[in-house]
mmCIF file of N, CA and C in Angstrom:
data_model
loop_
_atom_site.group_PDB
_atom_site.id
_atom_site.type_symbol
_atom_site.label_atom_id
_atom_site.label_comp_id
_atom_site.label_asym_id
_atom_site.label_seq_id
_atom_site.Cartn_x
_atom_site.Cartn_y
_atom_site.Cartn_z
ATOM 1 N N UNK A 1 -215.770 102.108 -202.793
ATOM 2 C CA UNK A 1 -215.385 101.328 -201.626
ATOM 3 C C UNK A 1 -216.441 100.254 -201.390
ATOM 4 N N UNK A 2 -216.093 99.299 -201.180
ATOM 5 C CA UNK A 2 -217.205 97.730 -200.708
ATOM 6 C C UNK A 2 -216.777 97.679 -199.130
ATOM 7 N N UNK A 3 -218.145 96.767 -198.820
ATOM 8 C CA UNK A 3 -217.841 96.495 -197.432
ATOM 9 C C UNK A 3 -217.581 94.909 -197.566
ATOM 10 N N UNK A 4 -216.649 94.514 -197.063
ATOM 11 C CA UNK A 4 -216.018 93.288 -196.393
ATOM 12 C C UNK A 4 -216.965 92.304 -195.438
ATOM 13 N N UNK A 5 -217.273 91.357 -195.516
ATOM 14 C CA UNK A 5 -218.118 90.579 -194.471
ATOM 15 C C UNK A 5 -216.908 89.492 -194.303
ATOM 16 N N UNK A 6 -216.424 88.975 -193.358
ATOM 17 C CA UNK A 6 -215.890 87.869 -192.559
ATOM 18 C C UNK A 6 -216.916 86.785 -192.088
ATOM 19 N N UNK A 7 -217.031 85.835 -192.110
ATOM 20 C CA UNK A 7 -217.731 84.869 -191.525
ATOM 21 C C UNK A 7 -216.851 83.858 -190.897
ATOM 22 N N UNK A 8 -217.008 83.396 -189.640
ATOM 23 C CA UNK A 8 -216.124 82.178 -188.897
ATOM 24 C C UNK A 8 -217.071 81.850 -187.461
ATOM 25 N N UNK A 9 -217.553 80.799 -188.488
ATOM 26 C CA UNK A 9 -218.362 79.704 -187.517
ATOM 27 C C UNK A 9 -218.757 78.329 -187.409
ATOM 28 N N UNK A 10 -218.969 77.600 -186.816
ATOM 29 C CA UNK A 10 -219.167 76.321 -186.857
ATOM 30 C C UNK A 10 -218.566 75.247 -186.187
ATOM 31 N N UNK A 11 -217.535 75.901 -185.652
ATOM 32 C CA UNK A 11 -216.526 75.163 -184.504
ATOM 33 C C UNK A 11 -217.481 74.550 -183.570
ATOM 34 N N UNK A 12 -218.340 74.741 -182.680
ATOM 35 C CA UNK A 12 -219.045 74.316 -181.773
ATOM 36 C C UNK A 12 -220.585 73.619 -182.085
ATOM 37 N N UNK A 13 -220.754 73.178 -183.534
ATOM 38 C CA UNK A 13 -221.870 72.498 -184.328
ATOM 39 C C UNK A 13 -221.597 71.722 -183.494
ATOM 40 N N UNK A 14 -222.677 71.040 -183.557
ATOM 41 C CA UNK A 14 -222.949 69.266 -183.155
ATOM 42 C C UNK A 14 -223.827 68.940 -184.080
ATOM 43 N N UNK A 15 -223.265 67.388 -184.480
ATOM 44 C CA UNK A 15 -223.941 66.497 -185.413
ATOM 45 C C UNK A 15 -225.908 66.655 -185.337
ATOM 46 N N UNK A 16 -225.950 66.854 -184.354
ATOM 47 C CA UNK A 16 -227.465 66.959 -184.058
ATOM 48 C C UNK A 16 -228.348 68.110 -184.396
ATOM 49 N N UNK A 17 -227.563 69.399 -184.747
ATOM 50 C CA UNK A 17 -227.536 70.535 -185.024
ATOM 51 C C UNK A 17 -227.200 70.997 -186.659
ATOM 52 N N UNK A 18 -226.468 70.159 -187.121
ATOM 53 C CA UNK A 18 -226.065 70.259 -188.639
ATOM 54 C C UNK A 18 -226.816 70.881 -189.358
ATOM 55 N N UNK A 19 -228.452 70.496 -189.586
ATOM 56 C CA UNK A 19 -229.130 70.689 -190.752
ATOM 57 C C UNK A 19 -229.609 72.038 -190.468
ATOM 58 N N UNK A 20 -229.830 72.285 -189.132
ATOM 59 C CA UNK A 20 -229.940 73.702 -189.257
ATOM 60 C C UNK A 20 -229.177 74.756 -189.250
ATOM 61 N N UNK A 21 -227.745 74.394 -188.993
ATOM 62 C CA UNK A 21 -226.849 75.261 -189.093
ATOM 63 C C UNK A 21 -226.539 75.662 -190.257
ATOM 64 N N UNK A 22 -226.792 74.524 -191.167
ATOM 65 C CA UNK A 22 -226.516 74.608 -192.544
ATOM 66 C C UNK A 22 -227.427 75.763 -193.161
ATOM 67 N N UNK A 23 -228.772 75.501 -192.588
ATOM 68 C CA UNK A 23 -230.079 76.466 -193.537
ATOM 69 C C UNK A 23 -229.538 77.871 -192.697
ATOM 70 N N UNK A 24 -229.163 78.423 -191.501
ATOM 71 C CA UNK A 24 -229.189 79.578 -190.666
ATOM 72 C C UNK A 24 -227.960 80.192 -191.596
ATOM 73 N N UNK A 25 -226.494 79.567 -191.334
ATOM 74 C CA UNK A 25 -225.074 79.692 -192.132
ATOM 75 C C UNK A 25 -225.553 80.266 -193.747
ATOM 76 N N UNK A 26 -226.053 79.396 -194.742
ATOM 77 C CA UNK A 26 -226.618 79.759 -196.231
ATOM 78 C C UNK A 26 -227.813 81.293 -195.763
ATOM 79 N N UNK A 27 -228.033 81.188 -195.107
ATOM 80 C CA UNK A 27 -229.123 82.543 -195.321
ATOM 81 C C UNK A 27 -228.020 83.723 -194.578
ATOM 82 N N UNK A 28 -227.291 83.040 -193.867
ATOM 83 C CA UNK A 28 -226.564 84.403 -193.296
ATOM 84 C C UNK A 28 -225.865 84.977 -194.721
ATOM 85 N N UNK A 29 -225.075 83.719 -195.277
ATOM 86 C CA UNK A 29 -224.184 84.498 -196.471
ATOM 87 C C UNK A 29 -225.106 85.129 -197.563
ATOM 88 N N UNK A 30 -226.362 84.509 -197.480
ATOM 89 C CA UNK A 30 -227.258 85.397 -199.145
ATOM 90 C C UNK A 30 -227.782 86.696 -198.471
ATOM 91 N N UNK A 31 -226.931 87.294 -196.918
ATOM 92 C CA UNK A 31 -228.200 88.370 -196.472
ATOM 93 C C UNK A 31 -226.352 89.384 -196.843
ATOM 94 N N UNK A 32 -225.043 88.524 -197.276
ATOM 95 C CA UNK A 32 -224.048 89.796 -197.401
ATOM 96 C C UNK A 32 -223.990 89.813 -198.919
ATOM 97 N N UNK A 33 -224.789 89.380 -199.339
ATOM 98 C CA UNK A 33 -225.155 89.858 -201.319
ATOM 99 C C UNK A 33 -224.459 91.159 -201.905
ATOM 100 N N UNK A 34 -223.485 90.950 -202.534
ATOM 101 C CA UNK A 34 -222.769 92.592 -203.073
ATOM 102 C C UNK A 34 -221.655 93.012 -202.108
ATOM 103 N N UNK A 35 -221.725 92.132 -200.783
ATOM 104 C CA UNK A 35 -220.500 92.715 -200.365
ATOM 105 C C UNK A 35 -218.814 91.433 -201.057
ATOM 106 N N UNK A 36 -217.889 91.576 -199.989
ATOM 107 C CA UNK A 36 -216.963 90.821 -200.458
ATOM 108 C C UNK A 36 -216.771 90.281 -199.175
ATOM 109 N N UNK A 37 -217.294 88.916 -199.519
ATOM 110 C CA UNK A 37 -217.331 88.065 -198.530
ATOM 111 C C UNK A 37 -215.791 87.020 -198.136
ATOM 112 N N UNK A 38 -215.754 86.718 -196.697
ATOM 113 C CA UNK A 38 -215.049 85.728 -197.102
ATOM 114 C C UNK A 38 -215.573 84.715 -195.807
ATOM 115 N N UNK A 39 -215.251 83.781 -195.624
ATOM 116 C CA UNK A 39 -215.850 82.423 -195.131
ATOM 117 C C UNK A 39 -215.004 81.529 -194.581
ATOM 118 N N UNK A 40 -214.578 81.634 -193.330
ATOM 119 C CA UNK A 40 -213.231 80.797 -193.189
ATOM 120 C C UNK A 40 -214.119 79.669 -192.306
ATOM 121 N N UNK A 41 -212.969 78.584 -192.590
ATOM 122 C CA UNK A 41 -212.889 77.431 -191.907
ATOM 123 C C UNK A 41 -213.153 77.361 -190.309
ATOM 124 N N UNK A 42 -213.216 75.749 -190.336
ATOM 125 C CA UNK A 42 -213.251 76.062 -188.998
ATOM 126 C C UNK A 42 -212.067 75.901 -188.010
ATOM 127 N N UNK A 43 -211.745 76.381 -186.760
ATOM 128 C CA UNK A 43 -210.413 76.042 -186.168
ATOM 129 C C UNK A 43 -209.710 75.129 -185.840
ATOM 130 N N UNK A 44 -210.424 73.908 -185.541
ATOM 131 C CA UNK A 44 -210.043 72.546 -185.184
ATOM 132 C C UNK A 44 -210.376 72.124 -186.205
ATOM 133 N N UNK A 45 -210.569 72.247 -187.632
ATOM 134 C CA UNK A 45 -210.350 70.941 -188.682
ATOM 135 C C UNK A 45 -211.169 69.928 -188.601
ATOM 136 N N UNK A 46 -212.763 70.289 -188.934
ATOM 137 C CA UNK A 46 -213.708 69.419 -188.923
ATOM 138 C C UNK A 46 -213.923 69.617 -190.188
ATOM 139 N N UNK A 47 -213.585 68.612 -191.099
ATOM 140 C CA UNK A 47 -213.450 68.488 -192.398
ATOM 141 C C UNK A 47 -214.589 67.628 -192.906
ATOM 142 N N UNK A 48 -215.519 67.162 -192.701
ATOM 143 C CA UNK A 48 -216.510 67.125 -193.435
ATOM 144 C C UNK A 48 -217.060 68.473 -193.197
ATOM 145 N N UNK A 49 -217.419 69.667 -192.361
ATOM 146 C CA UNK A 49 -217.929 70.563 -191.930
ATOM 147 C C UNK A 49 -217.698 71.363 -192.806
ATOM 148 N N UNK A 50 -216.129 71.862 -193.041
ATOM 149 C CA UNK A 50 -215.292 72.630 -193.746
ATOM 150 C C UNK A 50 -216.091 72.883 -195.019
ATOM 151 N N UNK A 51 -216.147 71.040 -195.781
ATOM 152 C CA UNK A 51 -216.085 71.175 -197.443
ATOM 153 C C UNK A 51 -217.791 72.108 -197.598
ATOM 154 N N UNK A 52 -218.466 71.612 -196.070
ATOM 155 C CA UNK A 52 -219.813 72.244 -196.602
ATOM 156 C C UNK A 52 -219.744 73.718 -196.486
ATOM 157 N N UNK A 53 -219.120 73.946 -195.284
ATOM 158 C CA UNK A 53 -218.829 75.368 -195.707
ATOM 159 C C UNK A 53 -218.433 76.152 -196.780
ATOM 160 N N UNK A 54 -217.195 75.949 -197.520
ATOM 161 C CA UNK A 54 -216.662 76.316 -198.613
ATOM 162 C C UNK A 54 -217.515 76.065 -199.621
ATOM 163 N N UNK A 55 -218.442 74.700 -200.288
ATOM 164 C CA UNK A 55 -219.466 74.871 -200.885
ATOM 165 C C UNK A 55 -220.318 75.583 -201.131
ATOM 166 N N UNK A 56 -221.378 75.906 -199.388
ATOM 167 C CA UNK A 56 -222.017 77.060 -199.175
ATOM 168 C C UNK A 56 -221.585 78.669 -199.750
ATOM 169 N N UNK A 57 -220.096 78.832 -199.449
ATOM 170 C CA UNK A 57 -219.431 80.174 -199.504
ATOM 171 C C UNK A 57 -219.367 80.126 -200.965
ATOM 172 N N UNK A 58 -218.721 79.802 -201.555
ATOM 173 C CA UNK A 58 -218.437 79.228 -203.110
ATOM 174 C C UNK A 58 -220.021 80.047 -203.712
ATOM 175 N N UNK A 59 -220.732 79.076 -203.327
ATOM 176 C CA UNK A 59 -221.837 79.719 -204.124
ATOM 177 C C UNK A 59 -222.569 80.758 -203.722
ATOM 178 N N UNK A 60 -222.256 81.249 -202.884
ATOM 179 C CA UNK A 60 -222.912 82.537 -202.401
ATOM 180 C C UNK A 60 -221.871 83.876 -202.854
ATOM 181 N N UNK A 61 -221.288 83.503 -204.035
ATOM 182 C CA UNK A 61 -219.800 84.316 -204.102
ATOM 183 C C UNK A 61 -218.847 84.701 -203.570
ATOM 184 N N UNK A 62 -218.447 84.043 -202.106
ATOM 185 C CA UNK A 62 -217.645 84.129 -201.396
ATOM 186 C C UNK A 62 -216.300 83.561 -201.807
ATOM 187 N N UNK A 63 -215.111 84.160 -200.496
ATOM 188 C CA UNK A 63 -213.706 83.446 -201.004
ATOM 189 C C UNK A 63 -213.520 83.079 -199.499
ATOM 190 N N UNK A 64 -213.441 81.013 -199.455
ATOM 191 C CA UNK A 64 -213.318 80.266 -198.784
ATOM 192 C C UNK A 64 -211.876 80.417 -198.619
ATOM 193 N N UNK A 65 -211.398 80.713 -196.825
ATOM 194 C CA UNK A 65 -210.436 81.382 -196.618
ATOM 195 C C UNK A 65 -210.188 79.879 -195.072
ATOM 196 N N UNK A 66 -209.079 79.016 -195.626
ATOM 197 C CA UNK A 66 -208.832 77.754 -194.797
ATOM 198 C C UNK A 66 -207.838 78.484 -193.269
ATOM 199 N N UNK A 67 -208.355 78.478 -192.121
ATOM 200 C CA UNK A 67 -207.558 78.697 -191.501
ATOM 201 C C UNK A 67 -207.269 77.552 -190.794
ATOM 202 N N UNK A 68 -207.341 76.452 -190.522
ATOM 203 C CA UNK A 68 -207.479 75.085 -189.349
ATOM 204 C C UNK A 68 -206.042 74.315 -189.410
ATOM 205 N N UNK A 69 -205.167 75.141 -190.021
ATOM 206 C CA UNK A 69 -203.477 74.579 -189.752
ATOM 207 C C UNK A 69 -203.046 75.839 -188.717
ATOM 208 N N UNK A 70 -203.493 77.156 -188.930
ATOM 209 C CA UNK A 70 -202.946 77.828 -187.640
ATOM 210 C C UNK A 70 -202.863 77.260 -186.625
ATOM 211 N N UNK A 71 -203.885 77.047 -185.930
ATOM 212 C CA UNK A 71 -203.292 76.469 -183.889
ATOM 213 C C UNK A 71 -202.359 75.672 -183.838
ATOM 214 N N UNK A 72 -202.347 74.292 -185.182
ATOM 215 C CA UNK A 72 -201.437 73.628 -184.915
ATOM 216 C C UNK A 72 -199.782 73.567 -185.570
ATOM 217 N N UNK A 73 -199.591 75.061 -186.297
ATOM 218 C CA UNK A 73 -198.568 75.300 -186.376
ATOM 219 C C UNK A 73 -197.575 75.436 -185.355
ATOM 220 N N UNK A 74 -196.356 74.449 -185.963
ATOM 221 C CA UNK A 74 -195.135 74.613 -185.086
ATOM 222 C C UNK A 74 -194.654 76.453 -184.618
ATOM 223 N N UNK A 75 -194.910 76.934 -185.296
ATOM 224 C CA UNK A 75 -194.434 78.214 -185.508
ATOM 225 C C UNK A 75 -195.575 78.814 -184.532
ATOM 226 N N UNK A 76 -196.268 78.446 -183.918
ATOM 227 C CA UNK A 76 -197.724 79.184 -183.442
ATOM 228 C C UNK A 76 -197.230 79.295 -181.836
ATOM 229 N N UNK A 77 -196.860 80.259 -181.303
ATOM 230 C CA UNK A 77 -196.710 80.618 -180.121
ATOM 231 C C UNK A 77 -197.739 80.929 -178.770
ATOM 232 N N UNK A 78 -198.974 81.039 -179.429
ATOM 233 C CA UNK A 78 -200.105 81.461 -178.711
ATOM 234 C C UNK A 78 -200.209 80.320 -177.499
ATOM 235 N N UNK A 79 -199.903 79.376 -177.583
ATOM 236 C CA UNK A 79 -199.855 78.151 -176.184
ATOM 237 C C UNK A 79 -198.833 78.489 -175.461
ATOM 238 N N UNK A 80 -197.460 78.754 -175.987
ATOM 239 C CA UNK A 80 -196.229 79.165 -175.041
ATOM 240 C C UNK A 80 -196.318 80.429 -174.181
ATOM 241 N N UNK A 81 -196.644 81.745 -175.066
ATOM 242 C CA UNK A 81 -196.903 82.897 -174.589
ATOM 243 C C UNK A 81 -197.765 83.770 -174.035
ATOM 244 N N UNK A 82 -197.775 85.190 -173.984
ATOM 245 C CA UNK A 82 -198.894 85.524 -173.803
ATOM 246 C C UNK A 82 -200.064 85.173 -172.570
ATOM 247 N N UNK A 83 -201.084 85.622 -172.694
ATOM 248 C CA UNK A 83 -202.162 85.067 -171.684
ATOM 249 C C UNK A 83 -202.466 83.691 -171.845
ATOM 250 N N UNK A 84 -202.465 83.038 -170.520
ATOM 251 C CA UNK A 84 -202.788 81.655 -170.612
ATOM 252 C C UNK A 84 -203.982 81.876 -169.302
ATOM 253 N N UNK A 85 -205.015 81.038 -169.552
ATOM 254 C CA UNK A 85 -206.614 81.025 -168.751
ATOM 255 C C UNK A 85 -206.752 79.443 -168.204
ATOM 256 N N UNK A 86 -207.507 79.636 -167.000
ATOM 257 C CA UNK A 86 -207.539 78.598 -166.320
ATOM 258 C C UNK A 86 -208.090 77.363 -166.959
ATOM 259 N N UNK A 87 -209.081 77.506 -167.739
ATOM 260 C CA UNK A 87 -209.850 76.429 -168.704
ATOM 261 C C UNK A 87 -208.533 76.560 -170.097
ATOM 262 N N UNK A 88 -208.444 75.604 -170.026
ATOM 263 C CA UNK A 88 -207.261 74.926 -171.070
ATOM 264 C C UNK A 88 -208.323 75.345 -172.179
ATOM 265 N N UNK A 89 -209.251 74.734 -172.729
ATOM 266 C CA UNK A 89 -209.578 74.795 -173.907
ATOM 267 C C UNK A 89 -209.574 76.212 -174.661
ATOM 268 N N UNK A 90 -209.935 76.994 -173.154
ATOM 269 C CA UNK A 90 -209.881 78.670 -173.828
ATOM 270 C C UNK A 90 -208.173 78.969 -174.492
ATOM 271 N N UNK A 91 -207.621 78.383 -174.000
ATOM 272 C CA UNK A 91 -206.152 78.067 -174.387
ATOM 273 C C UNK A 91 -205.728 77.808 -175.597
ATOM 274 N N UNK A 92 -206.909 77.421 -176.542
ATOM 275 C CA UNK A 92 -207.081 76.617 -177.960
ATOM 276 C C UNK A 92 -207.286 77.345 -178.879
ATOM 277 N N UNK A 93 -207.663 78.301 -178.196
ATOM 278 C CA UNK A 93 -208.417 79.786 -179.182
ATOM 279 C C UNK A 93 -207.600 80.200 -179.785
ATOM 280 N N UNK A 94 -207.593 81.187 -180.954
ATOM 281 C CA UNK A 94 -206.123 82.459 -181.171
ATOM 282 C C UNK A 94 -206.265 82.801 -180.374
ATOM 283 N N UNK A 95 -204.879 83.208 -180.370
ATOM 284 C CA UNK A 95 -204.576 84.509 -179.845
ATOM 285 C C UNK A 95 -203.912 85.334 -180.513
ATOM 286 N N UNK A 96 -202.968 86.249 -179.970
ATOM 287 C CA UNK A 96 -202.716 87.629 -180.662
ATOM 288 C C UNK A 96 -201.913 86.524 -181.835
ATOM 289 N N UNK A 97 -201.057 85.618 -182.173
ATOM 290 C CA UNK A 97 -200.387 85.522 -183.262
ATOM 291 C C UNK A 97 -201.091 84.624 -184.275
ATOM 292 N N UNK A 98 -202.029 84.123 -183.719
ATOM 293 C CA UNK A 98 -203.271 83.179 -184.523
ATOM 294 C C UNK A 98 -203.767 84.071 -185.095
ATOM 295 N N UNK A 99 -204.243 85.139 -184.369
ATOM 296 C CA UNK A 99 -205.131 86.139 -184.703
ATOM 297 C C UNK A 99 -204.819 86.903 -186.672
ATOM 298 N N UNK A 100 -203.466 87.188 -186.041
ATOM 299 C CA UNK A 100 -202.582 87.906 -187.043
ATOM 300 C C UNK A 100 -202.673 87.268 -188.296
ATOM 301 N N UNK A 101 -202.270 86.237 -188.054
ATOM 302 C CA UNK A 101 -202.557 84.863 -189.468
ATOM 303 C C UNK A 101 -203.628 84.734 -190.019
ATOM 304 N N UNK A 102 -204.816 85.155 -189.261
ATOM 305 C CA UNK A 102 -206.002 84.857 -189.616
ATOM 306 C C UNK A 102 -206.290 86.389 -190.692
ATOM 307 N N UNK A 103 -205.987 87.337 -189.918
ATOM 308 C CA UNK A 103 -206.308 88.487 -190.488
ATOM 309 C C UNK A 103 -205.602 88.563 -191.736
ATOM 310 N N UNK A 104 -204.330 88.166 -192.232
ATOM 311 C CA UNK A 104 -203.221 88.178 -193.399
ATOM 312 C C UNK A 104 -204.414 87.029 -194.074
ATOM 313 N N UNK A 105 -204.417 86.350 -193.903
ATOM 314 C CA UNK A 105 -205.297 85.231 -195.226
ATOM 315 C C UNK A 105 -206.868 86.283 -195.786
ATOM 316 N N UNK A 106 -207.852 86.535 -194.552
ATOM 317 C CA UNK A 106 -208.145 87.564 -195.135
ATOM 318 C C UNK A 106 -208.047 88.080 -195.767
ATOM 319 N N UNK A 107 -207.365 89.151 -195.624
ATOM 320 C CA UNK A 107 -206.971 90.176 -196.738
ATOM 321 C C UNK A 107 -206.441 89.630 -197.642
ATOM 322 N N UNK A 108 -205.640 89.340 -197.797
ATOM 323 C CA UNK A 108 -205.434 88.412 -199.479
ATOM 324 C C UNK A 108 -206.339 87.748 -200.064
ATOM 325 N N UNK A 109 -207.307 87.177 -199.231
ATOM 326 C CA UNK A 109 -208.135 86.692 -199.936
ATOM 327 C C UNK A 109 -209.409 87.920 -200.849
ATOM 328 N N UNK A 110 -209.802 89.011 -199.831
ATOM 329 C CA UNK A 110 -210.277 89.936 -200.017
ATOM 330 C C UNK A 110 -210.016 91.292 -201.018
ATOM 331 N N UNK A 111 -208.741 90.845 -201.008
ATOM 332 C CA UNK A 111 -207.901 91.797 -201.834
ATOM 333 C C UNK A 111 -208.068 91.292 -203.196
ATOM 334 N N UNK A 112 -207.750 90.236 -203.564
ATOM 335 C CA UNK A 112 -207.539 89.219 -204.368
ATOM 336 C C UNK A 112 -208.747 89.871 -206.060
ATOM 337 N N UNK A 113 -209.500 90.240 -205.023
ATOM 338 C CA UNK A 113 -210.643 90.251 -206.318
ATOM 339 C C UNK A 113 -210.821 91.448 -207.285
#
């Protein structure tokens, strides 16, 4: 049996913050060495951010796992349903059917190997 590491971060970087997120992010993934990593995107689709991520993951033997079309799937109910919170942006987050999507790429990706 292996243990699984998930990683999903970077949504809330700022340009001003980059270079160290970059060195903190690379040492987080060389500290899950031997496990089966995976490394997802970020939620809002900050695509220069992304490719460094997946780079980073890539070489740390990870499987770069894109989630940043969920929220804005037509099919994505989490804005219509469910709990809705007074701060809109918390509104932006998954929720239970984002969530679900997120967890299915996962595992396939995890499985995969």
């Amino acid at each position: 049996e292996s243990t699984w590491v998930v990683v999903e971060l970077g949504d809330n970087t700022r340009a001003e913050t980059l270079k160290q997120f970059h060195g903190g992010y690379e040492q987080l993934l060389a500290a899950a060495k031997g496990a089966k990593l995976a490394c997802l995107s970020t939620w809002w689709d900050n695509n220069s951010l992304d490719a460094k991520l997946k780079n980073l993951c890539e070489n740390n033997g990870g499987r770069y796992v894109y989630i940043g079309d969920i929220h804005r799937s037509p099919a994505n109910p989490d804005k219509r349903s469910g709990p809705q919170y007074a701060n809109a942006s918390v509104n932006d987050h998954p929720h239970d059917w984002g969530m679900a999507r997120i967890a299915e790429r996962v595992v396939a990706a995890l499985s995969e190997r």
